[in-house]
Amino acid sequence: MAPRDRRPGGLPVRVRPVPKAVASPRWLLAGIACLTCCWPAGLAAQEQPTRRGLLIGIGDYEASDSGSGAGVAPVPDLQAPVNDVLLIRRVLITRFGFRPEDLTVLTDAGATRAAILAALETLVEQTGPDDVVYVHFSGHGSRISDRNGDEADGWDDTVLSYDARSAGVRDILDDELDAFLQRLPARDVLAVMDVGRTPTLTAPGRHSPLPAATSACAEWGRTRGSSCTTRNRLTPGRCSGTGHT
């Protein structure tokens, strides 16, 4: 991913890469510090850019017991995600100067597909050109067959909302996530995906066979393309540790 990007109109946007070991607390804190410490010199306190955050953690999935039918296996519950995002919220407030009112936290039943997309839309609407944005998702991730031909490997990366794969609710595509990031006017954006891919989430003929006990992290990035289908996809990287359980 190129280190710099441009919004429509030619204004530069800095996109700070996330290290491969982003699941490590040391690297995560370093990334947040990098995001928040580089304010333009000479700004008065009242002119400091707003630091905004959207934190999503899902451990208790609606389809964990019965699945969604049609050959789709239940979505296993996870123990760590909710605790993770609550700890991150505290760190953002106590160590990095985020205001509680500028942080949105969605957990478990509050993190439905509709709620996540609505929160992203609100983030786009509220963010100013000098603001700094941190987005964090902790929960299940997966892949599905690419249907619009924009993926070189033939797969779209996805994240699973609380109600994913129940009553016909589909995963959130990397294409959908990137569409919101492309619209963010923020000066700096750091988005972290702390996701575990589980082989039981594989549906025959629809989802890719994912290796057991594989934990993957990804960065949401932004690139300038020549068409509406050109954008930076979620790029998996091996995490430190064992991932979610």
Short mmCIF file of C-alpha atoms in Angstrom, two decimals:
data_model
loop_
_atom_site.label_atom_id
_atom_site.label_comp_id
_atom_site.label_asym_id
_atom_site.label_seq_id
_atom_site.Cartn_x
_atom_site.Cartn_y
_atom_site.Cartn_z
CA MET A 1 0.00 0.00 0.00
CA ALA A 2 1.31 3.42 -0.89
CA PRO A 3 2.24 5.51 2.17
CA ARG A 4 0.13 8.43 1.01
CA ASP A 5 -3.24 8.74 -0.65
CA ARG A 6 -5.43 11.54 -1.92
CA ARG A 7 -9.07 12.25 -1.33
CA PRO A 8 -11.23 13.54 -4.17
CA GLY A 9 -10.05 17.08 -4.81
CA GLY A 10 -6.38 16.23 -4.44
CA LEU A 11 -5.94 16.77 -0.70
CA PRO A 12 -3.31 14.40 0.75
CA VAL A 13 -4.21 11.83 3.37
CA ARG A 14 -1.63 10.00 5.45
CA VAL A 15 -2.33 6.31 5.89
CA ARG A 16 -0.20 4.74 8.57
CA PRO A 17 0.59 1.05 7.94
CA VAL A 18 -0.05 -1.48 10.68
CA PRO A 19 2.81 -3.88 11.53
CA LYS A 20 2.24 -7.57 10.78
CA ALA A 21 2.32 -8.34 14.50
CA VAL A 22 -0.44 -5.85 15.16
CA ALA A 23 -2.18 -8.23 17.60
CA SER A 24 0.74 -7.76 19.96
CA PRO A 25 -0.11 -5.14 22.62
CA ARG A 26 3.29 -3.52 22.11
CA TRP A 27 2.73 -2.93 18.41
CA LEU A 28 -0.89 -1.91 18.91
CA LEU A 29 0.05 0.76 21.43
CA ALA A 30 2.88 1.95 19.19
CA GLY A 31 0.48 2.28 16.27
CA ILE A 32 -2.04 4.28 18.29
CA ALA A 33 0.73 6.50 19.63
CA CYS A 34 1.97 7.14 16.10
CA LEU A 35 -1.56 8.01 15.05
CA THR A 36 -2.17 10.52 17.83
CA CYS A 37 1.16 12.19 18.54
CA CYS A 38 1.91 13.95 15.26
CA TRP A 39 -0.30 17.03 15.50
CA PRO A 40 0.77 20.05 13.44
CA ALA A 41 3.04 22.30 15.47
CA GLY A 42 1.57 25.46 16.96
CA LEU A 43 -2.04 24.40 17.24
CA ALA A 44 -3.84 25.81 20.25
CA ALA A 45 -5.58 23.33 22.52
CA GLN A 46 -9.00 24.23 21.17
CA GLU A 47 -7.75 23.62 17.62
CA GLN A 48 -6.48 20.13 18.25
CA PRO A 49 -8.06 17.60 15.89
CA THR A 50 -10.76 15.40 17.34
CA ARG A 51 -9.75 11.82 18.02
CA ARG A 52 -12.59 9.50 17.09
CA GLY A 53 -12.93 5.77 17.54
CA LEU A 54 -15.23 2.91 16.59
CA LEU A 55 -14.59 -0.27 18.58
CA ILE A 56 -16.42 -3.50 17.72
CA GLY A 57 -16.09 -6.69 19.74
CA ILE A 58 -18.21 -9.81 19.23
CA GLY A 59 -17.85 -12.97 21.28
CA ASP A 60 -21.46 -14.15 21.60
CA TYR A 61 -22.86 -14.87 18.13
CA GLU A 62 -26.57 -15.24 17.45
CA ALA A 63 -25.98 -18.27 15.22
CA SER A 64 -23.68 -19.98 17.72
CA ASP A 65 -26.28 -22.60 18.70
CA SER A 66 -28.24 -23.46 15.60
CA GLY A 67 -26.43 -21.90 12.69
CA SER A 68 -28.39 -20.34 9.86
CA GLY A 69 -29.54 -23.49 8.11
CA ALA A 70 -28.91 -24.39 4.47
CA GLY A 71 -25.80 -26.36 5.38
CA VAL A 72 -24.12 -23.50 7.22
CA ALA A 73 -22.49 -24.55 10.48
CA PRO A 74 -23.07 -22.66 13.75
CA VAL A 75 -20.80 -19.69 14.40
CA PRO A 76 -18.62 -20.55 17.43
CA ASP A 77 -18.61 -18.11 20.33
CA LEU A 78 -15.38 -16.38 21.37
CA GLN A 79 -14.18 -15.40 24.84
CA ALA A 80 -11.85 -12.46 24.29
CA PRO A 81 -13.29 -9.85 21.87
CA VAL A 82 -15.57 -7.89 24.22
CA ASN A 83 -12.93 -7.67 26.92
CA ASP A 84 -10.37 -6.64 24.28
CA VAL A 85 -12.36 -3.65 23.02
CA LEU A 86 -13.24 -2.48 26.53
CA LEU A 87 -9.55 -2.53 27.44
CA ILE A 88 -8.67 -0.68 24.24
CA ARG A 89 -11.32 1.93 25.02
CA ARG A 90 -9.77 2.52 28.43
CA VAL A 91 -6.29 2.81 26.94
CA LEU A 92 -7.47 5.27 24.29
CA ILE A 93 -9.01 7.48 26.99
CA THR A 94 -6.33 7.25 29.69
CA ARG A 95 -3.19 7.17 27.55
CA PHE A 96 -4.05 8.78 24.24
CA GLY A 97 -6.51 11.54 25.08
CA PHE A 98 -9.63 10.24 23.35
CA ARG A 99 -12.82 11.63 24.87
CA PRO A 100 -15.44 9.06 25.94
CA GLU A 101 -18.11 10.85 23.91
CA ASP A 102 -16.00 10.43 20.75
CA LEU A 103 -15.72 6.66 21.14
CA THR A 104 -18.46 4.33 19.92
CA VAL A 105 -18.39 0.77 21.27
CA LEU A 106 -20.50 -2.03 19.80
CA THR A 107 -20.43 -5.43 21.48
CA ASP A 108 -22.24 -8.74 21.01
CA ALA A 109 -25.98 -8.22 20.33
CA GLY A 110 -25.35 -4.50 19.82
CA ALA A 111 -23.00 -5.24 16.92
CA THR A 112 -25.48 -6.40 14.30
CA ARG A 113 -24.74 -5.92 10.63
CA ALA A 114 -27.13 -2.96 10.49
CA ALA A 115 -25.63 -1.38 13.63
CA ILE A 116 -22.05 -1.71 12.37
CA LEU A 117 -22.84 -0.16 8.99
CA ALA A 118 -24.85 2.61 10.67
CA ALA A 119 -21.96 3.37 13.04
CA LEU A 120 -19.55 3.57 10.11
CA GLU A 121 -21.91 5.93 8.30
CA THR A 122 -22.15 8.13 11.40
CA LEU A 123 -18.36 8.13 11.69
CA VAL A 124 -18.07 9.36 8.10
CA GLU A 125 -20.64 12.10 8.71
CA GLN A 126 -19.07 13.36 11.96
CA THR A 127 -15.40 13.22 10.99
CA GLY A 128 -13.64 16.43 9.96
CA PRO A 129 -10.65 16.83 7.64
CA ASP A 130 -8.20 17.32 10.52
CA ASP A 131 -9.56 14.52 12.70
CA VAL A 132 -7.85 11.26 13.59
CA VAL A 133 -9.82 8.01 13.43
CA TYR A 134 -9.16 4.63 15.03
CA VAL A 135 -11.34 1.65 14.07
CA HIS A 136 -11.02 -1.76 15.72
CA PHE A 137 -12.86 -5.02 14.99
CA SER A 138 -12.39 -8.08 17.18
CA GLY A 139 -14.33 -11.22 16.28
CA HIS A 140 -14.73 -13.78 13.51
CA GLY A 141 -13.47 -13.28 9.98
CA SER A 142 -13.92 -15.44 6.91
CA ARG A 143 -13.83 -15.43 3.10
CA ILE A 144 -16.47 -15.88 0.43
CA SER A 145 -16.31 -16.32 -3.32
CA ASP A 146 -15.78 -13.01 -5.13
CA ARG A 147 -18.85 -12.12 -7.20
CA ASN A 148 -17.81 -8.90 -8.91
CA GLY A 149 -14.43 -9.99 -10.26
CA ASP A 150 -12.30 -7.45 -8.42
CA GLU A 151 -10.25 -9.96 -6.40
CA ALA A 152 -7.16 -11.49 -8.01
CA ASP A 153 -7.43 -14.61 -5.86
CA GLY A 154 -11.18 -15.00 -6.38
CA TRP A 155 -12.10 -14.45 -2.71
CA ASP A 156 -13.56 -11.58 -0.71
CA ASP A 157 -12.43 -11.25 2.91
CA THR A 158 -15.26 -10.71 5.39
CA VAL A 159 -16.02 -10.00 9.03
CA LEU A 160 -18.98 -11.48 10.87
CA SER A 161 -21.45 -9.27 12.69
CA TYR A 162 -23.39 -10.57 15.70
CA ASP A 163 -26.27 -11.73 13.50
CA ALA A 164 -24.15 -12.98 10.60
CA ARG A 165 -25.43 -16.16 8.96
CA SER A 166 -28.66 -16.14 10.94
CA ALA A 167 -31.96 -15.50 9.16
CA GLY A 168 -30.11 -14.86 5.93
CA VAL A 169 -27.85 -12.08 7.24
CA ARG A 170 -24.67 -12.06 5.18
CA ASP A 171 -21.09 -11.31 6.18
CA ILE A 172 -19.74 -7.77 5.84
CA LEU A 173 -17.46 -7.69 2.79
CA ASP A 174 -14.07 -6.02 2.63
CA ASP A 175 -15.54 -4.08 -0.30
CA GLU A 176 -18.19 -2.61 2.00
CA LEU A 177 -15.69 -1.69 4.70
CA ASP A 178 -13.35 -0.07 2.22
CA ALA A 179 -16.19 1.99 0.75
CA PHE A 180 -16.62 3.69 4.13
CA LEU A 181 -12.88 4.23 4.55
CA GLN A 182 -12.64 5.81 1.13
CA ARG A 183 -15.23 8.37 2.24
CA LEU A 184 -13.60 9.26 5.57
CA PRO A 185 -12.23 12.81 5.34
CA ALA A 186 -9.91 12.27 8.34
CA ARG A 187 -6.27 13.29 8.16
CA ASP A 188 -5.14 9.96 9.63
CA VAL A 189 -6.91 6.61 9.90
CA LEU A 190 -5.73 3.50 11.71
CA ALA A 191 -8.01 0.47 11.39
CA VAL A 192 -7.15 -2.86 12.98
CA MET A 193 -8.77 -6.22 12.28
CA ASP A 194 -8.18 -8.76 15.04
CA VAL A 195 -10.01 -11.72 13.54
CA GLY A 196 -9.85 -15.50 13.79
CA ARG A 197 -10.82 -17.66 10.85
CA THR A 198 -12.52 -20.86 11.93
CA PRO A 199 -12.85 -23.95 9.69
CA THR A 200 -16.39 -24.61 10.97
CA LEU A 201 -17.48 -21.37 9.29
CA THR A 202 -16.88 -22.99 5.91
CA ALA A 203 -20.08 -23.63 3.99
CA PRO A 204 -19.93 -26.13 1.10
CA GLY A 205 -19.57 -24.34 -2.21
CA ARG A 206 -19.60 -20.85 -0.70
CA HIS A 207 -16.74 -20.28 1.72
CA SER A 208 -13.08 -21.05 1.29
CA PRO A 209 -11.52 -23.90 3.30
CA LEU A 210 -9.57 -22.09 6.02
CA PRO A 211 -6.83 -23.85 8.00
CA ALA A 212 -7.58 -24.81 11.59
CA ALA A 213 -6.47 -22.53 14.42
CA THR A 214 -5.38 -19.79 12.03
CA SER A 215 -5.47 -16.31 13.49
CA ALA A 216 -5.21 -13.48 11.01
CA CYS A 217 -4.91 -9.73 11.40
CA ALA A 218 -5.49 -7.19 8.69
CA GLU A 219 -5.26 -3.52 8.02
CA TRP A 220 -7.97 -1.52 6.32
CA GLY A 221 -6.20 0.73 3.88
CA ARG A 222 -7.06 3.26 1.22
CA THR A 223 -5.64 3.54 -2.29
CA ARG A 224 -6.47 5.78 -5.19
CA GLY A 225 -7.67 3.80 -8.21
CA SER A 226 -8.73 4.45 -11.76
CA SER A 227 -12.12 2.81 -11.32
CA CYS A 228 -14.69 2.29 -8.62
CA THR A 229 -13.62 -1.34 -8.22
CA THR A 230 -9.98 -0.55 -7.45
CA ARG A 231 -9.25 -0.42 -3.74
CA ASN A 232 -6.92 -1.92 -1.16
CA ARG A 233 -8.30 -5.24 0.09
CA LEU A 234 -7.91 -6.62 3.58
CA THR A 235 -4.39 -7.98 3.73
CA PRO A 236 -3.98 -10.89 6.16
CA GLY A 237 -0.89 -11.16 8.32
CA ARG A 238 0.04 -13.73 10.92
CA CYS A 239 -0.57 -12.53 14.46
CA SER A 240 1.48 -13.10 17.53
CA GLY A 241 -0.09 -15.45 20.02
CA THR A 242 -2.87 -17.91 19.34
CA GLY A 243 -5.72 -15.61 18.38
CA HIS A 244 -9.22 -15.72 19.82
CA THR A 245 -10.56 -18.66 21.74
#
